[in-house]
PDB file of C-alpha atoms in Angstrom:
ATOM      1  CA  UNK A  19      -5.407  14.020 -39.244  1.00 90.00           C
ATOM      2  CA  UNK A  20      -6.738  10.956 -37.754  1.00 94.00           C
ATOM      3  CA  UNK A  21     -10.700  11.585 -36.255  1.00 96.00           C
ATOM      4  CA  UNK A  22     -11.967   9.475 -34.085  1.00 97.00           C
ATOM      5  CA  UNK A  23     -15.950   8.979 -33.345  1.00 98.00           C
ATOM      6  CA  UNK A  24     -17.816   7.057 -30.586  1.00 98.00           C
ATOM      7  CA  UNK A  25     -21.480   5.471 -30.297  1.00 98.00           C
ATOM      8  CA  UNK A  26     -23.355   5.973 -28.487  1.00 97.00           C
ATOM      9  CA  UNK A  27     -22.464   9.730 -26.730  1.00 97.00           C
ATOM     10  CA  UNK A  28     -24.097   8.382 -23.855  1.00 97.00           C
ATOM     11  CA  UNK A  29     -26.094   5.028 -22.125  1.00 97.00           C
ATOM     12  CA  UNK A  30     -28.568   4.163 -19.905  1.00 96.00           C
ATOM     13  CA  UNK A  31     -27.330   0.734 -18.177  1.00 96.00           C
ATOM     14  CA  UNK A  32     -28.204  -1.263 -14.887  1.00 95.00           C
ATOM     15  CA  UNK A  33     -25.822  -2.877 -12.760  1.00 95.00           C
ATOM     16  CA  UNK A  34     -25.538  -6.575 -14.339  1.00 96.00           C
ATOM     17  CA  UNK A  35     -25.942  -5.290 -17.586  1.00 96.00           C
ATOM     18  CA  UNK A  36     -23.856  -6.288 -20.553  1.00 97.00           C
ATOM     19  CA  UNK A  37     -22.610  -2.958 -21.966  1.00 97.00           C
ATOM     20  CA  UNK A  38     -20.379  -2.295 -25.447  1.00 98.00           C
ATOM     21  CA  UNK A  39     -19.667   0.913 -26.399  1.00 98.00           C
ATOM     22  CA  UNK A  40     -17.559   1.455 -29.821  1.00 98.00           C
ATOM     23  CA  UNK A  41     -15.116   3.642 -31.380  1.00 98.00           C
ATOM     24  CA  UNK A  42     -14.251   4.297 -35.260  1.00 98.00           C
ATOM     25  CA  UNK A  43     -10.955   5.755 -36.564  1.00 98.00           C
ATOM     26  CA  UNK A  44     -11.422   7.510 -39.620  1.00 97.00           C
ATOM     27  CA  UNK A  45      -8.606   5.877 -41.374  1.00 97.00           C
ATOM     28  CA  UNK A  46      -7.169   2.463 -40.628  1.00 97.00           C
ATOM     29  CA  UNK A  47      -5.348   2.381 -37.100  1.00 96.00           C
ATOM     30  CA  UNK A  48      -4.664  -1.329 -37.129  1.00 96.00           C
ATOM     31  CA  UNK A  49      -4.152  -1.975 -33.241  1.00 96.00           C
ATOM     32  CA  UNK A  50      -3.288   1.724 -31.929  1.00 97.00           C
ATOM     33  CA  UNK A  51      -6.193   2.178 -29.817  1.00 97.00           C
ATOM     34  CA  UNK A  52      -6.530   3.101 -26.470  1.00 98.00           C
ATOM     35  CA  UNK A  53      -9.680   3.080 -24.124  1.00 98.00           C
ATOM     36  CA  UNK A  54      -9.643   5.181 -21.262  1.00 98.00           C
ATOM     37  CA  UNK A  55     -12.290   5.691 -17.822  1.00 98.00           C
ATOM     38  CA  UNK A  56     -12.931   9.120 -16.507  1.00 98.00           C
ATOM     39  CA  UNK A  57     -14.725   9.650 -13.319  1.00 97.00           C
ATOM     40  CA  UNK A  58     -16.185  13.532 -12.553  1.00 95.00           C
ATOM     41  CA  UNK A  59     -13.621  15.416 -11.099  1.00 94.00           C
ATOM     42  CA  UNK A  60     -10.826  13.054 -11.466  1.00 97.00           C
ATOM     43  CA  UNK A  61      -8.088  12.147 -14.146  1.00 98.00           C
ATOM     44  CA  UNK A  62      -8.583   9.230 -16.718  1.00 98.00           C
ATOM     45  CA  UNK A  63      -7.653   5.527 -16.135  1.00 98.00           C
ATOM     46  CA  UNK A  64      -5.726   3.402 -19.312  1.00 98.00           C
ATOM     47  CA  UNK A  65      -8.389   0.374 -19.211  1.00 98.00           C
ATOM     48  CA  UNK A  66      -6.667  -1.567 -22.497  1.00 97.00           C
ATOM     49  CA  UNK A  67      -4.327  -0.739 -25.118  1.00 97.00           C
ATOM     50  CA  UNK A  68      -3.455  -2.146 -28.327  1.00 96.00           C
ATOM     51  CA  UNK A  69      -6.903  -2.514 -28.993  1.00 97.00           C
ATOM     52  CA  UNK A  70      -7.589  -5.600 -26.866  1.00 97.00           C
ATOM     53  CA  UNK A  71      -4.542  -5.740 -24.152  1.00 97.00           C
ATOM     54  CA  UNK A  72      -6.124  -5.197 -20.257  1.00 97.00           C
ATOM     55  CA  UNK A  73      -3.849  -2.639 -18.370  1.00 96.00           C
ATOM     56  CA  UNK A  74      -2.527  -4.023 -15.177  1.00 95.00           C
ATOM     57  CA  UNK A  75      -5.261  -3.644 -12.158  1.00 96.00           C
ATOM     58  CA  UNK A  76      -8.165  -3.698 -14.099  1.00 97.00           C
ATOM     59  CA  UNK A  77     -10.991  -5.663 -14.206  1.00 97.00           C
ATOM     60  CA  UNK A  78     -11.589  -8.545 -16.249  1.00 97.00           C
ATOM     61  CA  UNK A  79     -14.879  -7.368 -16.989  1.00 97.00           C
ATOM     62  CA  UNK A  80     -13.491  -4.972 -18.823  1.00 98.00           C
ATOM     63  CA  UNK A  81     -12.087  -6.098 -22.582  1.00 98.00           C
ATOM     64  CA  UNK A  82     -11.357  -4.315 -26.038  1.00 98.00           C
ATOM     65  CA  UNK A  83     -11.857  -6.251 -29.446  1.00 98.00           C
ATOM     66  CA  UNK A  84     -11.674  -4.468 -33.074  1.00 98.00           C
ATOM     67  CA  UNK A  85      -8.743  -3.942 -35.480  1.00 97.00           C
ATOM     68  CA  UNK A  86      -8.357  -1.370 -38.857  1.00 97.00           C
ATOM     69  CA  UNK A  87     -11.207   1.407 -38.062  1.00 98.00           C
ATOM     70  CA  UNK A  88     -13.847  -0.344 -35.781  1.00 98.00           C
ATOM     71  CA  UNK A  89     -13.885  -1.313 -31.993  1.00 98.00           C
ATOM     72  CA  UNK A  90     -15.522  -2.010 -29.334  1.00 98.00           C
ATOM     73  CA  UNK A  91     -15.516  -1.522 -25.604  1.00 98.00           C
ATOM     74  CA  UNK A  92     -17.160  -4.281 -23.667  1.00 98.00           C
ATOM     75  CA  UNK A  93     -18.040  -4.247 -19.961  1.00 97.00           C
ATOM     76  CA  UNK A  94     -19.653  -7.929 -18.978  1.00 97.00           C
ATOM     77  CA  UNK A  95     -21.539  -6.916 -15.948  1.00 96.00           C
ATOM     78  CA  UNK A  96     -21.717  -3.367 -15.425  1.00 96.00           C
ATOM     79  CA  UNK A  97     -20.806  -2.471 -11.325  1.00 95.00           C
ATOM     80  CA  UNK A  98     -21.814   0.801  -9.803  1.00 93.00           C
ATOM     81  CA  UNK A  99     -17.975   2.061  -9.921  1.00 95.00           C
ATOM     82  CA  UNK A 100     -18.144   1.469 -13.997  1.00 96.00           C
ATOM     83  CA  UNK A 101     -20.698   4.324 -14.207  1.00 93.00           C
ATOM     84  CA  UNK A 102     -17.862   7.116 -15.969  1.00 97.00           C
ATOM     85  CA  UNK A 103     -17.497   8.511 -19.211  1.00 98.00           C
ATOM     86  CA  UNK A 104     -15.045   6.457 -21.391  1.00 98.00           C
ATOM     87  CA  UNK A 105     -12.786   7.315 -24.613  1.00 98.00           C
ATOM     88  CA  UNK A 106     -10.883   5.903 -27.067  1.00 98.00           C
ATOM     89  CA  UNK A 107      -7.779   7.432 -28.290  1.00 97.00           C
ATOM     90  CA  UNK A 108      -6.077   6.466 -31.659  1.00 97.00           C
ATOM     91  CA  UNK A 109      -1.990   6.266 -31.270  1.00 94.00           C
ATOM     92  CA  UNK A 110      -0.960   5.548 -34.580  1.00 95.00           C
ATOM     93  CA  UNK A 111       0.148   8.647 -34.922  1.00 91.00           C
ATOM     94  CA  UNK A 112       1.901   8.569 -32.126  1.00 85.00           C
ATOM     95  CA  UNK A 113       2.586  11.026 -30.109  1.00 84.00           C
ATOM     96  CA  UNK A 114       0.228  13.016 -32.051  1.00 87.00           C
ATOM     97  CA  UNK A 115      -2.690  11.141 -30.136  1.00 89.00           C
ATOM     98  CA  UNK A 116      -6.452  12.088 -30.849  1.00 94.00           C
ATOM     99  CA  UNK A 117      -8.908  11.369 -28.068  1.00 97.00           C
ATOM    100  CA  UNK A 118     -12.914  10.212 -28.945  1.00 98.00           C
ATOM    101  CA  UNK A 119     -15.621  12.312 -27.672  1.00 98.00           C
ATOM    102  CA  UNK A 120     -16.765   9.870 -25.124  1.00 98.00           C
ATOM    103  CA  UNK A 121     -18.957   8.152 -23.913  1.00 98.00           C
ATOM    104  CA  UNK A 122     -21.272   8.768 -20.708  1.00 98.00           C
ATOM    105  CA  UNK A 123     -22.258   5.906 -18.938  1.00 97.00           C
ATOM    106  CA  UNK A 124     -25.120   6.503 -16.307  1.00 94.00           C
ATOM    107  CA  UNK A 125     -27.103   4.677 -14.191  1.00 86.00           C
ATOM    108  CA  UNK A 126     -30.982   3.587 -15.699  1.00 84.00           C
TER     109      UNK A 126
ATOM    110  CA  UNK B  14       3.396   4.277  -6.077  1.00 96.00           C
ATOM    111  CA  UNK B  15       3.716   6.896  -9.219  1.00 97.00           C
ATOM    112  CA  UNK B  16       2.713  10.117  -8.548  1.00 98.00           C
ATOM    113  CA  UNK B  17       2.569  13.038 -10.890  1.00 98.00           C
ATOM    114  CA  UNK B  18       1.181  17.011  -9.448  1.00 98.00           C
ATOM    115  CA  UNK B  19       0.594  19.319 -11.079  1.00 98.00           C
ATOM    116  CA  UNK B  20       0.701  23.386 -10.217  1.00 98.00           C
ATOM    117  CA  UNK B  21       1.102  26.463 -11.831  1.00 97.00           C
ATOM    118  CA  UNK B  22      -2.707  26.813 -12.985  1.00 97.00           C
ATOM    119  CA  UNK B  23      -4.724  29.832 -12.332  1.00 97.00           C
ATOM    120  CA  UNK B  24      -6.852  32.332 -13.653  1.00 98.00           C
ATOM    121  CA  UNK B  25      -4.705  34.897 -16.784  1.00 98.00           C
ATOM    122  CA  UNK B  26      -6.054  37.551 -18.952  1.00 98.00           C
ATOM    123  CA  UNK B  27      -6.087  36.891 -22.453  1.00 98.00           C
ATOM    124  CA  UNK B  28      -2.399  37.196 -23.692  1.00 98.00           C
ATOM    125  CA  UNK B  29      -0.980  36.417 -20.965  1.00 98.00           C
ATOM    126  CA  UNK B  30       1.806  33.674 -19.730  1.00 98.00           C
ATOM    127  CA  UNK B  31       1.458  31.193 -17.334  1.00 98.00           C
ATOM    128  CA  UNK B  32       3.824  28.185 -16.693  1.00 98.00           C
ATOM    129  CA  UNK B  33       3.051  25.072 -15.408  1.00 98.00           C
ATOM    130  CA  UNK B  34       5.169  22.257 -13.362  1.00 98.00           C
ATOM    131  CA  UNK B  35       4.592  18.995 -12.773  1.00 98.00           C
ATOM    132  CA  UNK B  36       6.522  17.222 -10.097  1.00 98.00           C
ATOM    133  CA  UNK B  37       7.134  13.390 -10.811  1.00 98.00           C
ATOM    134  CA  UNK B  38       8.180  10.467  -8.570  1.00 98.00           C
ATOM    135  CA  UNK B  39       7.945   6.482  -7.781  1.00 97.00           C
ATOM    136  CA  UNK B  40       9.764   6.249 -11.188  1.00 97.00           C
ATOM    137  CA  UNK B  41      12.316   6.548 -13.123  1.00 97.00           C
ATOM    138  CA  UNK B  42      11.422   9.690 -14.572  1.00 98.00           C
ATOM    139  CA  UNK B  43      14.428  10.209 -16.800  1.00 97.00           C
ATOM    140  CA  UNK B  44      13.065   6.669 -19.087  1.00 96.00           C
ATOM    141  CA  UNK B  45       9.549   7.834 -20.180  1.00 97.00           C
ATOM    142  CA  UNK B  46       8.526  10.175 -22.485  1.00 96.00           C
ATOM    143  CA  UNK B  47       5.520  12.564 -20.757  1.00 97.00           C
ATOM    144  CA  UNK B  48       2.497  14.414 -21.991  1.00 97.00           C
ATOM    145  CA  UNK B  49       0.269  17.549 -21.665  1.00 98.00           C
ATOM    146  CA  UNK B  50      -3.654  16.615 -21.978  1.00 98.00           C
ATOM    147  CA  UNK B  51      -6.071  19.180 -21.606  1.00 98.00           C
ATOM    148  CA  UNK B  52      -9.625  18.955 -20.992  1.00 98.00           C
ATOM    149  CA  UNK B  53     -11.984  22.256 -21.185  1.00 98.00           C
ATOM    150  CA  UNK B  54     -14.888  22.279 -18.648  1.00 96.00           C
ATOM    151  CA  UNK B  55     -17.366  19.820 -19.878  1.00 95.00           C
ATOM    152  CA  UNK B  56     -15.413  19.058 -22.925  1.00 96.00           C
ATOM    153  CA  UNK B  57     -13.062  15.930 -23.955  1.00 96.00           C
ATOM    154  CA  UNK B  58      -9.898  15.535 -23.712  1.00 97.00           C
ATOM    155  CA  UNK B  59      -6.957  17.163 -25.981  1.00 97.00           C
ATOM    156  CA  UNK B  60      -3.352  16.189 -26.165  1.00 96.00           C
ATOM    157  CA  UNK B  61      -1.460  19.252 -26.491  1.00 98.00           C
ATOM    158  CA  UNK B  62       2.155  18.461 -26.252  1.00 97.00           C
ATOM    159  CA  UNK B  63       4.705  15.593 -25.631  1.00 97.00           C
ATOM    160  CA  UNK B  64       8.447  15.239 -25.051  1.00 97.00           C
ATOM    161  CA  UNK B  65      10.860  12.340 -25.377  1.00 96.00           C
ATOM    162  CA  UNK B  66      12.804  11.216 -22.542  1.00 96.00           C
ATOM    163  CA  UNK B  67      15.908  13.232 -23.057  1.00 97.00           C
ATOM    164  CA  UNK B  68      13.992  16.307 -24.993  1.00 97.00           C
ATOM    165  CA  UNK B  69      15.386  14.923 -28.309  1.00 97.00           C
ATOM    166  CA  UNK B  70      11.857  15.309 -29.597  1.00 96.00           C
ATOM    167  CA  UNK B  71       9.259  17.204 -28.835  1.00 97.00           C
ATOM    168  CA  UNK B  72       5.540  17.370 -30.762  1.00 96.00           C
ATOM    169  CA  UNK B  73       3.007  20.219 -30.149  1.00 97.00           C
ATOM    170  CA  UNK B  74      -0.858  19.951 -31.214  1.00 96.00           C
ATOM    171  CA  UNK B  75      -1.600  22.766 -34.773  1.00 95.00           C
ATOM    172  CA  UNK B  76      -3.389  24.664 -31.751  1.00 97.00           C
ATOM    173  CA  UNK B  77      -0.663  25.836 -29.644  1.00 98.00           C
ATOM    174  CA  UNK B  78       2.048  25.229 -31.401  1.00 97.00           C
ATOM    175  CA  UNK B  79       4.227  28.725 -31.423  1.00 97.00           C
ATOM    176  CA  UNK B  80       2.282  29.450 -28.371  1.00 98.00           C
ATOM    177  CA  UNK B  81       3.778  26.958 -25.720  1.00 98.00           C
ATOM    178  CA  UNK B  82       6.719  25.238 -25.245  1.00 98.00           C
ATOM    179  CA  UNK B  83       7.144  21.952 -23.345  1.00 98.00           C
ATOM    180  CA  UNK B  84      10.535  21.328 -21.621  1.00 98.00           C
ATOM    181  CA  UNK B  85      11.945  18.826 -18.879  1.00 98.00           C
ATOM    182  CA  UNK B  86      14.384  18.370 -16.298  1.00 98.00           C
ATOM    183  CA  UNK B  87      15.560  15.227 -15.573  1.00 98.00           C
ATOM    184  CA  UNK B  88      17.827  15.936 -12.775  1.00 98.00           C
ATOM    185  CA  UNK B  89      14.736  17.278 -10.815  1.00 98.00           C
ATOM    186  CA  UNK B  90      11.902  14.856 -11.937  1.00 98.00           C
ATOM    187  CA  UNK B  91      10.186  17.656 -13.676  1.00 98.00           C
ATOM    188  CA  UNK B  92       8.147  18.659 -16.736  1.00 98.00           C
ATOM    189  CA  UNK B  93       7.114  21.957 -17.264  1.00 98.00           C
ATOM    190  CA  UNK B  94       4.727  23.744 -19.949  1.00 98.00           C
ATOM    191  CA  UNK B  95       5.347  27.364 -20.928  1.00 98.00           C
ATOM    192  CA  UNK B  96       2.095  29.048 -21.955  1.00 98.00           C
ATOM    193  CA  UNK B  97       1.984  32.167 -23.302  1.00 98.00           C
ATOM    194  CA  UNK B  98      -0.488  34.555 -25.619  1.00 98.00           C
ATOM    195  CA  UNK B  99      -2.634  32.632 -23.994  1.00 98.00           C
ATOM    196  CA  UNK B 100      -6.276  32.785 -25.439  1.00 98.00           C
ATOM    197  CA  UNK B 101     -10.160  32.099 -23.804  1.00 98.00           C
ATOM    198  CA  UNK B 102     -10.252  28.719 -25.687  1.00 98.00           C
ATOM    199  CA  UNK B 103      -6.907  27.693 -23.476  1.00 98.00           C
ATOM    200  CA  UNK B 104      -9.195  27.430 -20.671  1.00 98.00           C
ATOM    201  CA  UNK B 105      -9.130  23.705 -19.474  1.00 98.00           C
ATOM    202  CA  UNK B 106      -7.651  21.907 -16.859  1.00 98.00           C
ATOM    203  CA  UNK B 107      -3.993  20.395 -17.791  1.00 98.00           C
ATOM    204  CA  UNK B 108      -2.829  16.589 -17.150  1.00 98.00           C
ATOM    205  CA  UNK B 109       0.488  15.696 -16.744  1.00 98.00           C
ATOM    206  CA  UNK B 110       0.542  12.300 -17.940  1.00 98.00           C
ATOM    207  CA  UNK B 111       3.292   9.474 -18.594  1.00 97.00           C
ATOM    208  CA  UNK B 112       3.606   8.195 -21.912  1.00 95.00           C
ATOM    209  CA  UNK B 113       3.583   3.780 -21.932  1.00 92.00           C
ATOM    210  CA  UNK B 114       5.494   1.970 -24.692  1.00 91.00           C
ATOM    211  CA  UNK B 115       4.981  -1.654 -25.021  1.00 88.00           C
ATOM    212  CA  UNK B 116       5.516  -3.781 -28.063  1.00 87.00           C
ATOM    213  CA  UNK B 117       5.402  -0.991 -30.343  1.00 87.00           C
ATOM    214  CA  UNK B 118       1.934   0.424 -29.157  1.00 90.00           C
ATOM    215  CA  UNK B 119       1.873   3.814 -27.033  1.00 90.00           C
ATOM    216  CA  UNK B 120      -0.780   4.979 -24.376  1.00 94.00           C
ATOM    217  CA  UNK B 121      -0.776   6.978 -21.142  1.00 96.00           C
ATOM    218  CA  UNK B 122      -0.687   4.842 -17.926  1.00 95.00           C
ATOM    219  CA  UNK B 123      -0.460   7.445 -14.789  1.00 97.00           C
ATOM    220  CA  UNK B 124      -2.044  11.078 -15.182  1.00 98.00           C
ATOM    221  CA  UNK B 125      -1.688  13.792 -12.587  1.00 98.00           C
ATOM    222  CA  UNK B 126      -4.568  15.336 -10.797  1.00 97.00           C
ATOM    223  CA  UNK B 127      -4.517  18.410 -13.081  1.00 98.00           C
ATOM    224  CA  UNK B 128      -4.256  21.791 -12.986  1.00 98.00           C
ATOM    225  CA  UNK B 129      -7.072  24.421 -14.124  1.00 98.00           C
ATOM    226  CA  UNK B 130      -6.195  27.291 -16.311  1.00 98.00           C
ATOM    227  CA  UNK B 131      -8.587  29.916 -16.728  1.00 98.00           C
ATOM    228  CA  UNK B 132      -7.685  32.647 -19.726  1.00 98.00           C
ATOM    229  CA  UNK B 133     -10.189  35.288 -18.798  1.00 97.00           C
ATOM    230  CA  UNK B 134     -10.326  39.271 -18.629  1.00 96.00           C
TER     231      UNK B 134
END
């Protein structure tokens, strides 16, 4: 089974703020990874997929970079919506997905 | 606009049944391939079962696999998820989610709102 870890498990950022949060598969994943926003009390958003494609609607601030078993989440200039908890999810063993443990984003 | 509900959550007793629904629309429902997610309270998120388009495959996660059963009905926009011998670690709420294929790489695009189950005596 693919597992997938996240750093850090939470953040302290400011609105502004340049924020990257990253993801590791344990095995090689090439481009099957998913990033994903969840708000309290509501259902996750796709934010990119294949690693570094932006899902219709979403920010530009918002972009994915990494290939093989490393990458990274990267917010520009963090707004006071971004403040979520946010996970990767490998599909490369599709549709056997595994989801990160995410990480919580909160306000400094 | 895509909208996926959910029902059929509530609170069971351990080894129990309980079967869920999830009512699609704004798509074609009969092209996608849909998902169960699960999160338990304060906990990430766990896929838990998907089903091709026309139910020509169907996946379970090692956890519930002999335990639930994932079926669809195309004619009535629907996706359903039998649970049963239900245990306290099934307590989470369930997403109904769509399943997004482009160029070869999967993800889920539009979840439902969920529904909580609660296995508890």
């Amino acid at each position: 089974d693919i597992q997938m870890t996240q750093s850090p498990s939470s953040l302290s950022a400011s609105v502004g703020d340049r924020v990257t949060i990253t993801c590791r598969a344990s095995q090689s994943i090439s481009s099957y990874l998913n990033w994903y926003q969840q708000k309290p009390g509501k259902a996750p958003k796709l934010l990119i997929y294949a690693a570094s494609s932006l899902q219709s609607g979403v920010p530009s601030r918002f972009s994915g970079s990494g290939s093989g078993t490393d990458f990274t989440l990267t917010i520009s200039s963090l707004q006071p919506e971004d403040f979520a908890t946010y996970y990767c999810q490998q599909s490369y063993s599709t549709p056997e997905f595994t989801f990160g443990p995410g990480t919580k984003v909160d306000i400094k | 606009e895509v909208q996926l509900v959910e029902s059929g959550g509530g609170l069971v007793k351990p080894g129990g049944s309980l079967r869920l629904s999830c009512a699609a629309s704004g798509f074609t429902f009969s092209s996608y391939s849909m998902n169960w997610v699960r999160q338990a309270p304060g906990k990430g998120l766990e896929w838990v079962s998907s089903i091709s388009s026309s139910s020509s495959y169907i996946y379970y996660a090692d956890s519930v696999k002999g335990r639930f059963t994932i079926s669809r009905d195309n004619a009535k926009n629907s996706l359903y998820l039998q649970m049963n011998s239900l245990r306290a670690e099934d307590t989470a709420v369930y997403y109904c989610a769509r399943d997004k294929y482009h160029s070869g790489y999967d993800s889920v695009d539009y979840w439902g709102q969920g529904t909580l189950v609660t296995v508890s005596s």
